[in-house]
XYZ file of C-alpha atoms in Angstrom:
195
model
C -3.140 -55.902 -8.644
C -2.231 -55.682 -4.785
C 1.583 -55.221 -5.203
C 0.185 -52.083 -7.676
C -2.549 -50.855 -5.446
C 0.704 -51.402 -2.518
C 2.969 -49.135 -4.567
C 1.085 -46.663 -5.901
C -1.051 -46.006 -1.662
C 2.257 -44.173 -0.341
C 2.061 -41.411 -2.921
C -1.742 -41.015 -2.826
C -1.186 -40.729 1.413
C 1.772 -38.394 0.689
C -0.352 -36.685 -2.424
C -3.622 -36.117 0.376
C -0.818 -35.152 3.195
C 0.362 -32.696 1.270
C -2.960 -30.835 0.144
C -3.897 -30.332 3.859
C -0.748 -29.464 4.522
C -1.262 -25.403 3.535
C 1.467 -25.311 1.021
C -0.843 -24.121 -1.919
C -2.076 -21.940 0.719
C 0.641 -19.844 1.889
C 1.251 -19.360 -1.894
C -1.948 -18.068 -2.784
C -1.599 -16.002 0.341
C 1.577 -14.120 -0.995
C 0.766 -13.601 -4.355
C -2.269 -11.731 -2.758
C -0.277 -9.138 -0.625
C 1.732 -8.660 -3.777
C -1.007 -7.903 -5.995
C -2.238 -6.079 -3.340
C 0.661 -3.917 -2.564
C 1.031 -3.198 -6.161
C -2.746 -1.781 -6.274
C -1.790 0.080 -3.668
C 1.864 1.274 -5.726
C -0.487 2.282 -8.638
C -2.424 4.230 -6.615
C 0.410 5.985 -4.887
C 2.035 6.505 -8.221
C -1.339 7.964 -10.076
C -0.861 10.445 -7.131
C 2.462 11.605 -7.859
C 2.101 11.642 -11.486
C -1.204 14.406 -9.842
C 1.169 16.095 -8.373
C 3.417 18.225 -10.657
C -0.016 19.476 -12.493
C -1.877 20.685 -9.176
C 1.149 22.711 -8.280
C 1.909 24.380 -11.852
C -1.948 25.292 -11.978
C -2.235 26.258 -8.797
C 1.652 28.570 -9.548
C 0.123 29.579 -12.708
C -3.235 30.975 -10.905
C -1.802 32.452 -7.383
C 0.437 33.488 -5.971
C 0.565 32.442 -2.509
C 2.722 30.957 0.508
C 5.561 29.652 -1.860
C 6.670 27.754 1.338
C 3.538 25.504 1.395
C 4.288 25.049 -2.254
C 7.509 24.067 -1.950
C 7.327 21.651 0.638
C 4.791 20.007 -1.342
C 7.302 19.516 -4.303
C 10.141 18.356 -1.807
C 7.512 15.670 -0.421
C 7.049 14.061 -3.512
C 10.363 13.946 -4.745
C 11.325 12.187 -1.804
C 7.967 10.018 -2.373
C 9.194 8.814 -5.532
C 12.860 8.210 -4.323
C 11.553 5.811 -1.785
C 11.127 2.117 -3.442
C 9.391 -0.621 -1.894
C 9.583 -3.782 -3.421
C 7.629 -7.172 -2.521
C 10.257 -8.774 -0.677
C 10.609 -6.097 1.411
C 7.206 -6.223 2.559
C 8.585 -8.250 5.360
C 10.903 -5.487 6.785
C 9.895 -3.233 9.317
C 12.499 -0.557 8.617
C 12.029 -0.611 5.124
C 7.929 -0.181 5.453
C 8.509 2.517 8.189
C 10.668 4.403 5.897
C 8.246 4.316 2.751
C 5.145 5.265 4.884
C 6.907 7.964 6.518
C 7.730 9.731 2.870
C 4.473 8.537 1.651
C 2.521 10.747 4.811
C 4.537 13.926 4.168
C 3.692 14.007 0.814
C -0.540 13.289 1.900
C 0.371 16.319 5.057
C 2.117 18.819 2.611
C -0.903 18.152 0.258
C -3.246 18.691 2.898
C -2.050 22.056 3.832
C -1.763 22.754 -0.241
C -5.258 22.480 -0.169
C -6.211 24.543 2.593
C -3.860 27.354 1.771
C -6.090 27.215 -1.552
C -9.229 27.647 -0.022
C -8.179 31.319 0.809
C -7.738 32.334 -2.488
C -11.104 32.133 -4.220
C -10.245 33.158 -7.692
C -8.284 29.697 -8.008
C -10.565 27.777 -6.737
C -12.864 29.289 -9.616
C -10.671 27.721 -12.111
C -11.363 24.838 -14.063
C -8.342 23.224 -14.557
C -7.754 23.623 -10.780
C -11.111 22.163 -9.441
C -10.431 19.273 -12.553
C -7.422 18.442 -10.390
C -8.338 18.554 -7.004
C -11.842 16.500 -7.713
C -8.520 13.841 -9.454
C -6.740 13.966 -6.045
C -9.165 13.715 -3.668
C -10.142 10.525 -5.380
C -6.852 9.385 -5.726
C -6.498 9.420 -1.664
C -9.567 7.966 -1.606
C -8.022 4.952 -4.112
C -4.718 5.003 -1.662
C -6.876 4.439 1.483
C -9.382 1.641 -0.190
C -5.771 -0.265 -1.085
C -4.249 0.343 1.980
C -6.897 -1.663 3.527
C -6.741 -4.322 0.921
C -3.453 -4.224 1.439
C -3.824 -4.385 5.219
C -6.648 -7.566 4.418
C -4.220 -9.194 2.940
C -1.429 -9.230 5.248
C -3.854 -10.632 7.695
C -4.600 -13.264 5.695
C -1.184 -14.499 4.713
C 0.271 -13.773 8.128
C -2.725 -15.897 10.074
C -2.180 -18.639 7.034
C 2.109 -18.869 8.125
C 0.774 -19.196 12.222
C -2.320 -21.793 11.634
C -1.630 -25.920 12.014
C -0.027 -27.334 9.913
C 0.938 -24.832 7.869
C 3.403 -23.182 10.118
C 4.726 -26.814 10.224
C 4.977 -26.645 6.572
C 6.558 -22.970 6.345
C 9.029 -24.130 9.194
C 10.540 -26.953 6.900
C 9.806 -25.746 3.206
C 9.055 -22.300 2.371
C 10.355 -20.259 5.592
C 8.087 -17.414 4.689
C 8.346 -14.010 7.120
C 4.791 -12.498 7.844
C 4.403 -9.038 6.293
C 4.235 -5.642 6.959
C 1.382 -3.869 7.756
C 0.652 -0.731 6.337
C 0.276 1.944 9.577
C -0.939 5.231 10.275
C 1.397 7.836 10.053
C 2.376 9.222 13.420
C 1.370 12.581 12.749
C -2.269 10.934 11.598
C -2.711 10.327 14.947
C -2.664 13.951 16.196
C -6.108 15.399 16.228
C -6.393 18.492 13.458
C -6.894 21.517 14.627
C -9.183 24.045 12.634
C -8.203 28.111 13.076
C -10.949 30.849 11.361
């Protein structure tokens, strides 16, 4: 019974050892930014798909600065061209890139919407006020996952930095902290309102 208990005490040390050791932990952690960041793709995506009907019912109903109109179309073709998958999460470039296409498209909307409000008889439309009640929730979606998104990061990147699971992440997994999703520089400006 002793040489048992003798052989079988290692593992159960190295079984306890490696529980505390965050392993688990820093795998959980990851597969939450990914599900997180694919929330967040959804959301981005139900936004496109938005898109293409706002601007052929707002074409259809006015007919209006065909420069705000197309810059909208150009931003979300280049939107959509821009891929990000999970393992890029951990690349700066990559992340700048994607955000950068992703805040034209939310700027080019922005003025869409504003160039609208100067023509009343669209706004009277159904089909239009249908869509823009759809995309204004939308953006409200994409900022509710960006900050999931954002949560999440934190998380995993604090789990790859705390004892002893940076120990653990040195020798076995070599994981890279993520990406955070940032304001778009042009965010930061302050708006200005003309009447």
């Amino acid at each position: 019974m002793i040489r048992y208990i003798a052989r079988v005490f290692p593992f159960l040390i190295a079984l306890v050892m490696l529980n505390g050791c965050g392993y688990n932990t820093m795998q959980q952690n990851e597969e939450a930014v990914n599900r997180a960041w694919g929330d967040l793709e959804s959301q981005l995506q139900r936004r496109s798909d938005l898109v293409p009907n706002l601007v052929a019912t707002v074409r259809g109903a006015a007919n209006f600065e065909k420069e705000t109109l197309t810059a909208v179309i150009e931003a979300r073709a280049k939107a959509t061209s821009i891929q990000l998958t999970p393992q890029m999460l951990s690349d700066p470039a990559a992340m700048s890139k994607f955000q950068s296409a992703q805040g034209q498209l939310s700027s080019s909307l922005s003025r869409l919407l504003v160039a609208v409000e100067r023509y009343p008889e669209l706004k009277a439309t159904q089909n239009f006020r249908d869509l823009q009640v759809q995309l204004e929730g939308t953006e409200n979606r994409i900022s509710v996952s960006r900050q999931r998104y954002n949560e999440s990061v934190e998380v995993f990147n604090y789990s790859l930095r705390q004892f002893p699971n940076s120990m653990t992440n040195g020798v076995l997994l070599k994981l890279k902290p993520k990406e955070y999703f940032k304001a778009d520089d042009a965010a930061r400006a302050v708006p200005q309102v003309k009447f």
